[in-house]
Short mmCIF file of N, CA and C in Angstrom, two decimals:
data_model
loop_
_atom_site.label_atom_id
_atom_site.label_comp_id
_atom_site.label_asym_id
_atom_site.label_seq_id
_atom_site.Cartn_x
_atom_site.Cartn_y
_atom_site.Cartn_z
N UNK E 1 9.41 1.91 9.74
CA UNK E 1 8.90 0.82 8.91
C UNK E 1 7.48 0.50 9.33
N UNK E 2 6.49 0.19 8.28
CA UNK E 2 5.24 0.17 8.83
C UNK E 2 4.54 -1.44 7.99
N UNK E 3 3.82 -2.02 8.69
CA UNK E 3 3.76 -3.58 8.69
C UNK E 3 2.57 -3.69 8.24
N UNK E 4 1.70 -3.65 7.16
CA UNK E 4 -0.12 -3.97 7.10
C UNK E 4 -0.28 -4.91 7.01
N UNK E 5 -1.35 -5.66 7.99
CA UNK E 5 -1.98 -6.98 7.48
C UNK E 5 -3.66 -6.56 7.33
N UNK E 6 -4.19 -7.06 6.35
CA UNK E 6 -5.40 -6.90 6.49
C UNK E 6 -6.82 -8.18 7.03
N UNK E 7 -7.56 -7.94 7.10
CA UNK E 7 -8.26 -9.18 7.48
C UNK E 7 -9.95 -8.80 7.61
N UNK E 8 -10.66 -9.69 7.45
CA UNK E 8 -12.60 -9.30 7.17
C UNK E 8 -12.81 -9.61 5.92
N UNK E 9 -12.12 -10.30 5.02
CA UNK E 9 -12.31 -10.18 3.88
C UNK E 9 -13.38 -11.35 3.88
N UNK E 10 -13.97 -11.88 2.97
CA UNK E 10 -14.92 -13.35 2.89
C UNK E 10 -15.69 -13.39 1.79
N UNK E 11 -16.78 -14.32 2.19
CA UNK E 11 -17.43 -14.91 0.73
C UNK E 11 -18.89 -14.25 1.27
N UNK E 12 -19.94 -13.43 0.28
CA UNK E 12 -21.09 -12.97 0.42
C UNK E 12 -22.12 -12.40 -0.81
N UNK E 13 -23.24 -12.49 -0.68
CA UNK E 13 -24.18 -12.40 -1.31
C UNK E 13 -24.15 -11.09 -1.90
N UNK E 14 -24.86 -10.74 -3.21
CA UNK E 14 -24.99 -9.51 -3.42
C UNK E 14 -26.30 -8.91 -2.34
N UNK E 15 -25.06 -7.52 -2.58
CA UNK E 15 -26.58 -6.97 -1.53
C UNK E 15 -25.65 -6.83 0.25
N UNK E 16 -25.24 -8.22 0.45
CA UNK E 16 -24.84 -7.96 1.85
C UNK E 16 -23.30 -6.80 1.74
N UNK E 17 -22.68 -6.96 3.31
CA UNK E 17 -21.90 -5.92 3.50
C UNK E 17 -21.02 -6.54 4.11
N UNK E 18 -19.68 -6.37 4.11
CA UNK E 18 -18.17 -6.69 4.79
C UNK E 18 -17.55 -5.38 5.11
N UNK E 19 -16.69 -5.78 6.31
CA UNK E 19 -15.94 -4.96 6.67
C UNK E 19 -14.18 -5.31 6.72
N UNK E 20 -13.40 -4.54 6.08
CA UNK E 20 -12.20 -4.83 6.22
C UNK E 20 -11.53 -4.43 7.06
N UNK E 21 -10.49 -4.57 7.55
CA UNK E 21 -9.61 -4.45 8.75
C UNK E 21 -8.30 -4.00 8.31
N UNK E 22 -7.38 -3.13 8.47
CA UNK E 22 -5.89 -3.01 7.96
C UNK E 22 -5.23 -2.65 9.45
N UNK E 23 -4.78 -3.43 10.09
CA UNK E 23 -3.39 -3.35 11.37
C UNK E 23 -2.53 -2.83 10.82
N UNK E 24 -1.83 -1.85 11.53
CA UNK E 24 -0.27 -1.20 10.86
C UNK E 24 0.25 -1.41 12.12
N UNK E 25 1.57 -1.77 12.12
CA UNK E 25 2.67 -1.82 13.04
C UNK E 25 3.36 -0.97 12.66
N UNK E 26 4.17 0.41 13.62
CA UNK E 26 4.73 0.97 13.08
C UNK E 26 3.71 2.15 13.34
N UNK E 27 4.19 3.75 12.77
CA UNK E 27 3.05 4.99 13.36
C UNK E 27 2.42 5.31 11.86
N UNK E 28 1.10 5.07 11.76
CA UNK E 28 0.45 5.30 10.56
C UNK E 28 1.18 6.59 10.21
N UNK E 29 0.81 7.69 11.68
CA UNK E 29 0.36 9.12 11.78
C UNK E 29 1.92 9.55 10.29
N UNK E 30 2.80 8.68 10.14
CA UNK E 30 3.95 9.16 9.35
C UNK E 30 3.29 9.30 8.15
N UNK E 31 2.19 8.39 8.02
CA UNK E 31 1.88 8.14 6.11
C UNK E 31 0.54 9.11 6.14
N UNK E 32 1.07 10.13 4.75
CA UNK E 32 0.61 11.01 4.36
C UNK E 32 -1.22 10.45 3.99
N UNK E 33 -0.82 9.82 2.95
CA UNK E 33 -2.64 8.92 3.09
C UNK E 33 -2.17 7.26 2.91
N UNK E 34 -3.31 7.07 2.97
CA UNK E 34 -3.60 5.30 2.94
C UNK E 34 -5.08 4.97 2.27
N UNK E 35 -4.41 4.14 1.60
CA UNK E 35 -5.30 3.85 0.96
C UNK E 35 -6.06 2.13 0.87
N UNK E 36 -7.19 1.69 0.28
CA UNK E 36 -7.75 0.68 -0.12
C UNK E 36 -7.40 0.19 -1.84
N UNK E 37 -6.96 -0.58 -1.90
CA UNK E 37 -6.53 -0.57 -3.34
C UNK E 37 -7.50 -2.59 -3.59
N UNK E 38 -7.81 -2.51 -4.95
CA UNK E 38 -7.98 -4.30 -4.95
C UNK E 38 -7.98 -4.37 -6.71
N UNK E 39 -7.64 -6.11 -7.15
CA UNK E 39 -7.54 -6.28 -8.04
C UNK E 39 -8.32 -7.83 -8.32
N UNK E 40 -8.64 -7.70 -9.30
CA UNK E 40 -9.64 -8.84 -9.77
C UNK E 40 -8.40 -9.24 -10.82
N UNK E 41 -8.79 -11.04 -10.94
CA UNK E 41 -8.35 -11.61 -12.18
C UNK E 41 -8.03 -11.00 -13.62
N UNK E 42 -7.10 -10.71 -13.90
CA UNK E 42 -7.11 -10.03 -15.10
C UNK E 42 -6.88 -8.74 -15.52
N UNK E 43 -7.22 -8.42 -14.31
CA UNK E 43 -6.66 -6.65 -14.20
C UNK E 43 -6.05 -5.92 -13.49
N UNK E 44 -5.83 -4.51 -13.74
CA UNK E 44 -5.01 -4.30 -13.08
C UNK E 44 -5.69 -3.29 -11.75
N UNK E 45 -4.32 -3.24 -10.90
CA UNK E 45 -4.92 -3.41 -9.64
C UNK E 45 -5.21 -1.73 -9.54
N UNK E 46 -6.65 -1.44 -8.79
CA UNK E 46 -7.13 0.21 -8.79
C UNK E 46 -7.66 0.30 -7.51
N UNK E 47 -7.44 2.07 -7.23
CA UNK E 47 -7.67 2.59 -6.22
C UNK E 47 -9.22 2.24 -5.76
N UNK E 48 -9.66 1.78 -4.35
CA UNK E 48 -10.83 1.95 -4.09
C UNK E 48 -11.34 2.94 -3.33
N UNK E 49 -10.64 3.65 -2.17
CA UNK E 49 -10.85 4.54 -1.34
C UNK E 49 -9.52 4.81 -0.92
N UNK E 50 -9.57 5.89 -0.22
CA UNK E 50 -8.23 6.46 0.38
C UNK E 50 -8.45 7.45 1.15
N UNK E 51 -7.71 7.78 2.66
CA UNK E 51 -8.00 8.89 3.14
C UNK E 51 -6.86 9.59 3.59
N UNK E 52 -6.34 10.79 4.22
CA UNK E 52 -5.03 11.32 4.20
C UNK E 52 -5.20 11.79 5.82
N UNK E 53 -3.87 12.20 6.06
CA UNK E 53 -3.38 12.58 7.27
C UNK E 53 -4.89 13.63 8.36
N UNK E 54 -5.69 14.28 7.32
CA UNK E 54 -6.61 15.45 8.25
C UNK E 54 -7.88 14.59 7.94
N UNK E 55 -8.16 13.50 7.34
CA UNK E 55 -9.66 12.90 7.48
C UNK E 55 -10.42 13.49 5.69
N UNK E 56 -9.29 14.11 5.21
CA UNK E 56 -10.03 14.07 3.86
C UNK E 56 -10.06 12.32 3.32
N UNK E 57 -11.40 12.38 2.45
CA UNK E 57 -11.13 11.17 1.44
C UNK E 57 -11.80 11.19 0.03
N UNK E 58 -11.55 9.94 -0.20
CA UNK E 58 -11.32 10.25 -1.85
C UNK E 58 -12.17 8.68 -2.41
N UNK E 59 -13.36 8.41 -3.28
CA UNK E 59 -13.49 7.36 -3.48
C UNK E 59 -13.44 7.13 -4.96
N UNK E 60 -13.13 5.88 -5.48
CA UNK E 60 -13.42 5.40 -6.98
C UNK E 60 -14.63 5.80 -7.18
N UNK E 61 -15.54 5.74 -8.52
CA UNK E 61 -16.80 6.01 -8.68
C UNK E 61 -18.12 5.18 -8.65
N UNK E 62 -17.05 4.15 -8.96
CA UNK E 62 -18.28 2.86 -8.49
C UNK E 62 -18.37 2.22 -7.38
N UNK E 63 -17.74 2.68 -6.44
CA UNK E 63 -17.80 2.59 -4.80
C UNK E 63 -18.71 3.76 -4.22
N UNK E 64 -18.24 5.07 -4.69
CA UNK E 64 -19.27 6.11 -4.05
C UNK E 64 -20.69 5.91 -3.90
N UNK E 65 -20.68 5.85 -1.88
CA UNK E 65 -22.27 5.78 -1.72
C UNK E 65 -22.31 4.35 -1.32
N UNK E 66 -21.30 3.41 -1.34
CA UNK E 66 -21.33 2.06 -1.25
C UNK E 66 -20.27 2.31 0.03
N UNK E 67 -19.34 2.49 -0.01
CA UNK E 67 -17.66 1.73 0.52
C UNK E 67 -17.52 3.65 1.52
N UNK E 68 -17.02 3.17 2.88
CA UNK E 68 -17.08 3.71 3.67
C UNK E 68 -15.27 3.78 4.46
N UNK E 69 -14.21 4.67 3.80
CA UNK E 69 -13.10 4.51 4.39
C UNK E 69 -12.83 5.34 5.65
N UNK E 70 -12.53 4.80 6.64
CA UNK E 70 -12.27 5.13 8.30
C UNK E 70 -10.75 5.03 8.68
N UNK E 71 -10.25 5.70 9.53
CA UNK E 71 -9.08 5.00 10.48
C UNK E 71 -9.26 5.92 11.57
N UNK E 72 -8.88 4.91 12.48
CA UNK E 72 -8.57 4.91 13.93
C UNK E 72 -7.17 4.62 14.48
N UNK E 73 -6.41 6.09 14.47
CA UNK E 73 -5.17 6.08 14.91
C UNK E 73 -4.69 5.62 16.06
N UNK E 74 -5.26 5.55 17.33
CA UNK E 74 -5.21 5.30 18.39
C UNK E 74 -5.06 3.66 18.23
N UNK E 75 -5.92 3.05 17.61
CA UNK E 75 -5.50 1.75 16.99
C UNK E 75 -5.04 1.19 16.21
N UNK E 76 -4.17 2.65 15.46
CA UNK E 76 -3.35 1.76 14.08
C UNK E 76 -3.96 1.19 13.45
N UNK E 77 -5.47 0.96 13.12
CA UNK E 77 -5.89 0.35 11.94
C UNK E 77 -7.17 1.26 10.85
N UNK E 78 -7.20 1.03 9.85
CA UNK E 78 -7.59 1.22 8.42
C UNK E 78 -8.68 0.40 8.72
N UNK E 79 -9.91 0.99 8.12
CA UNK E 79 -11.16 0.35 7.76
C UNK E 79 -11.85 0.34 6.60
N UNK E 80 -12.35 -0.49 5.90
CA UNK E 80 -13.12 -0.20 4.72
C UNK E 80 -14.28 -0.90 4.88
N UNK E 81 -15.60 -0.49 5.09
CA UNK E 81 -17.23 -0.68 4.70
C UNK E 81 -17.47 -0.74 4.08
N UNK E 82 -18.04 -1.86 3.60
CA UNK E 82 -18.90 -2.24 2.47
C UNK E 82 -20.10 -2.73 2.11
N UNK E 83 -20.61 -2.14 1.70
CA UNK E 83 -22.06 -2.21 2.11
C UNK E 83 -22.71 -2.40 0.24
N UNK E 84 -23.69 -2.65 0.18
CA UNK E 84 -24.47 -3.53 -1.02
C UNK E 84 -23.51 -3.78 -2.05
N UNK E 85 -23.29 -4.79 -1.75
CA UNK E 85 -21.80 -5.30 -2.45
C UNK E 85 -22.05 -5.95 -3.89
N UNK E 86 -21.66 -5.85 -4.61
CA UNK E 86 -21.58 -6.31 -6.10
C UNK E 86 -20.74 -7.34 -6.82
N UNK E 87 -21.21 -8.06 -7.38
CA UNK E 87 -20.52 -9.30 -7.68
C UNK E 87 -18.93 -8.90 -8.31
N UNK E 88 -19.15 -7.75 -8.84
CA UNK E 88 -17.96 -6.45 -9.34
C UNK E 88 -17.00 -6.51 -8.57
N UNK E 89 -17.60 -6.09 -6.91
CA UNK E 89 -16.63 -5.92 -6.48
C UNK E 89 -15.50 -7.05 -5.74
N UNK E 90 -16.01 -8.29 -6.91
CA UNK E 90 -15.04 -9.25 -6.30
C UNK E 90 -13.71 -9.18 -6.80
N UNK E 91 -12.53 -8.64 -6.04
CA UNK E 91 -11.48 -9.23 -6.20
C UNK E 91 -10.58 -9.41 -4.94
N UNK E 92 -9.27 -9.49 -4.84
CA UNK E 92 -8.02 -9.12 -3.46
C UNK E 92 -7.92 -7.88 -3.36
N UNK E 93 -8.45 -7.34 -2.12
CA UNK E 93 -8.30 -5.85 -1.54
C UNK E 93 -7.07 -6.05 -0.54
N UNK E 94 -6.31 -4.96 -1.16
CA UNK E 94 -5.04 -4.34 -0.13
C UNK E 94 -5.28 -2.62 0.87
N UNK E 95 -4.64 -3.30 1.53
CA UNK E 95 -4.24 -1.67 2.20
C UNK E 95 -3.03 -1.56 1.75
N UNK E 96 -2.44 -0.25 1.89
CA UNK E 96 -1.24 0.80 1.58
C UNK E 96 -1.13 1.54 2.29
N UNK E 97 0.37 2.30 2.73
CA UNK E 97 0.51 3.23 3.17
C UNK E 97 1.30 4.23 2.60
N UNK E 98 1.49 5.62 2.36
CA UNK E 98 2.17 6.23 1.17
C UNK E 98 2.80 7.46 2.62
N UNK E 99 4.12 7.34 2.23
CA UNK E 99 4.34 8.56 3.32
C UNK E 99 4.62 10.37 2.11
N UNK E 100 4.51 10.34 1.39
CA UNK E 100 4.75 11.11 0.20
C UNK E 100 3.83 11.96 0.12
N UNK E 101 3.49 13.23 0.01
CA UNK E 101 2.78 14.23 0.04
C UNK E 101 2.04 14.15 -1.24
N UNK E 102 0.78 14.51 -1.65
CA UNK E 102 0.60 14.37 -3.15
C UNK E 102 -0.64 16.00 -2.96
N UNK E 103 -0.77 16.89 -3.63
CA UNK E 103 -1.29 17.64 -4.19
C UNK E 103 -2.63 17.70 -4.01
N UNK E 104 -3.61 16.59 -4.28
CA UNK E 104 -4.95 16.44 -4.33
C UNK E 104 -5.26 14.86 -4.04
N UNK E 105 -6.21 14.77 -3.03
CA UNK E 105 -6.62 13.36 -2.16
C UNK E 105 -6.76 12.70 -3.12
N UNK E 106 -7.51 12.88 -4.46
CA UNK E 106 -7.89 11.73 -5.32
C UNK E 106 -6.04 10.96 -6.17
N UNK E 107 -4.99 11.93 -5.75
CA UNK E 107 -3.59 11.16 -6.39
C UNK E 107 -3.30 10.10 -5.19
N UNK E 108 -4.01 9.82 -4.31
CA UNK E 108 -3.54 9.24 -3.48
C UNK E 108 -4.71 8.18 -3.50
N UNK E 109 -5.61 7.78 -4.58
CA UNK E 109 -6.09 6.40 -5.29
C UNK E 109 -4.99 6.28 -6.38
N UNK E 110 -4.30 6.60 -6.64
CA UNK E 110 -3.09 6.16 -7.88
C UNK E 110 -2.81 4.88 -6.83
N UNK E 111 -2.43 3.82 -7.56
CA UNK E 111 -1.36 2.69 -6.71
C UNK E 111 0.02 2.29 -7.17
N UNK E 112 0.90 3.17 -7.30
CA UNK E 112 1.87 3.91 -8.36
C UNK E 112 3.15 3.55 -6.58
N UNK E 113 4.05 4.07 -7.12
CA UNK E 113 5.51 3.63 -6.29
C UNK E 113 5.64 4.62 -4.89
N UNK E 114 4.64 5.30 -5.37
CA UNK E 114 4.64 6.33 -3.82
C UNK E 114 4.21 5.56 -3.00
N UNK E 115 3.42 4.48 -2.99
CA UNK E 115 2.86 3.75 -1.58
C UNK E 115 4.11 2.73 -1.59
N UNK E 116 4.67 2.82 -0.23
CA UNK E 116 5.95 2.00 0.10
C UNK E 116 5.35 1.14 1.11
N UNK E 117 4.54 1.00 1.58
CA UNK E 117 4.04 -0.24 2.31
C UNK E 117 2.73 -0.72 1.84
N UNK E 118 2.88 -2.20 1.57
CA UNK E 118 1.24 -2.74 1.03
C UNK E 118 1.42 -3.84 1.86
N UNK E 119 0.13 -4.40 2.19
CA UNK E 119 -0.56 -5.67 2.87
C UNK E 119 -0.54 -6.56 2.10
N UNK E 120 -0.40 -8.01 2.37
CA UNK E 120 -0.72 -9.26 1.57
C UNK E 120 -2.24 -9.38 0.88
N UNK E 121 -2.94 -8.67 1.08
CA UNK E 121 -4.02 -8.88 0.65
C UNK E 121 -5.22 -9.80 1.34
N UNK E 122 -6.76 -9.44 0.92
CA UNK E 122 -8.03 -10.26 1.70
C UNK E 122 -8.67 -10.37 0.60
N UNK E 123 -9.29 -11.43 0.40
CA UNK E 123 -10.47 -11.80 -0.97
C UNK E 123 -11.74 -11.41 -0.18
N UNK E 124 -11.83 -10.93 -1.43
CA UNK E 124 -13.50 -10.71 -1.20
C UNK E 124 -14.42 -10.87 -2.43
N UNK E 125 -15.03 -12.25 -2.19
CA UNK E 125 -16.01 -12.63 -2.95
C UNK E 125 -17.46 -12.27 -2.76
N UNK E 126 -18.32 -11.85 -4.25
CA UNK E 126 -19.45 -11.44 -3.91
C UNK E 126 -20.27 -11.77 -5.25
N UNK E 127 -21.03 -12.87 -4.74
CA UNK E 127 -21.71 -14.14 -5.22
C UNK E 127 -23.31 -13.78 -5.71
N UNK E 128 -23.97 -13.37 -6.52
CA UNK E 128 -25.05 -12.90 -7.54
C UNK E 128 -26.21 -13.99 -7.44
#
């Protein structure tokens, strides 16, 4: 069983940069990838980054070049960088963990029933 909480989320200017945090309790090394997922008011919730078991990753398109996904197994936690941030990218960012094999890194931005562990979520506001 694997436990995410996330945390770094906050309120910031366009332009500035946040960093998110995802703790897993429990051995990541089981989940095939993990991902960054977030959802704004109104919509529905989409992949932002994701990376898999060997350090491949995979980003949305309006993150590429912006948003920087990391993990550090040794510490069980998930990272997401964010850097010149867009009023866009305001919504609740989750982590996930998917233990399910998928074909090609970018099926593992799907946020579909294969990810069996998700985080409560971090807001991240980004103010124009």
């Amino acid at each position: 069983q694997v436990q995410l909480v996330e945390s770094g989320g906050g309120s910031v200017q366009a332009g500035g940069s946040l960093r998110l945090s995802c703790a897993a309790s429990g051995y990541m090394y089981n989940s095939y990838c993990m991902g960054w997922f977030r959802q704004a008011p109104g919509r529905q919730r989409e992949g932002v980054a994701t990376i898999d078991t060997t350090g491949n990753t995979a980003y949305e398109d309006s993150v590429k070049g912006r948003f920087t996904i990391s993990k550090d197994n040794a510490k069980n936690t998930l990272y997401l960088q964010m850097n010149s941030l867009k009023p866009e990218d305001t919504a609740i960012y989750y982590c996930a963990a998917r233990q399910s094999e998928a074909s090609w890194i970018r099926i593992c931005l799907i946020p579909n029933r294969e990810y069996n562990h998700w985080g409560q979520g971090t807001q991240v506001t980004v103010s124009s």
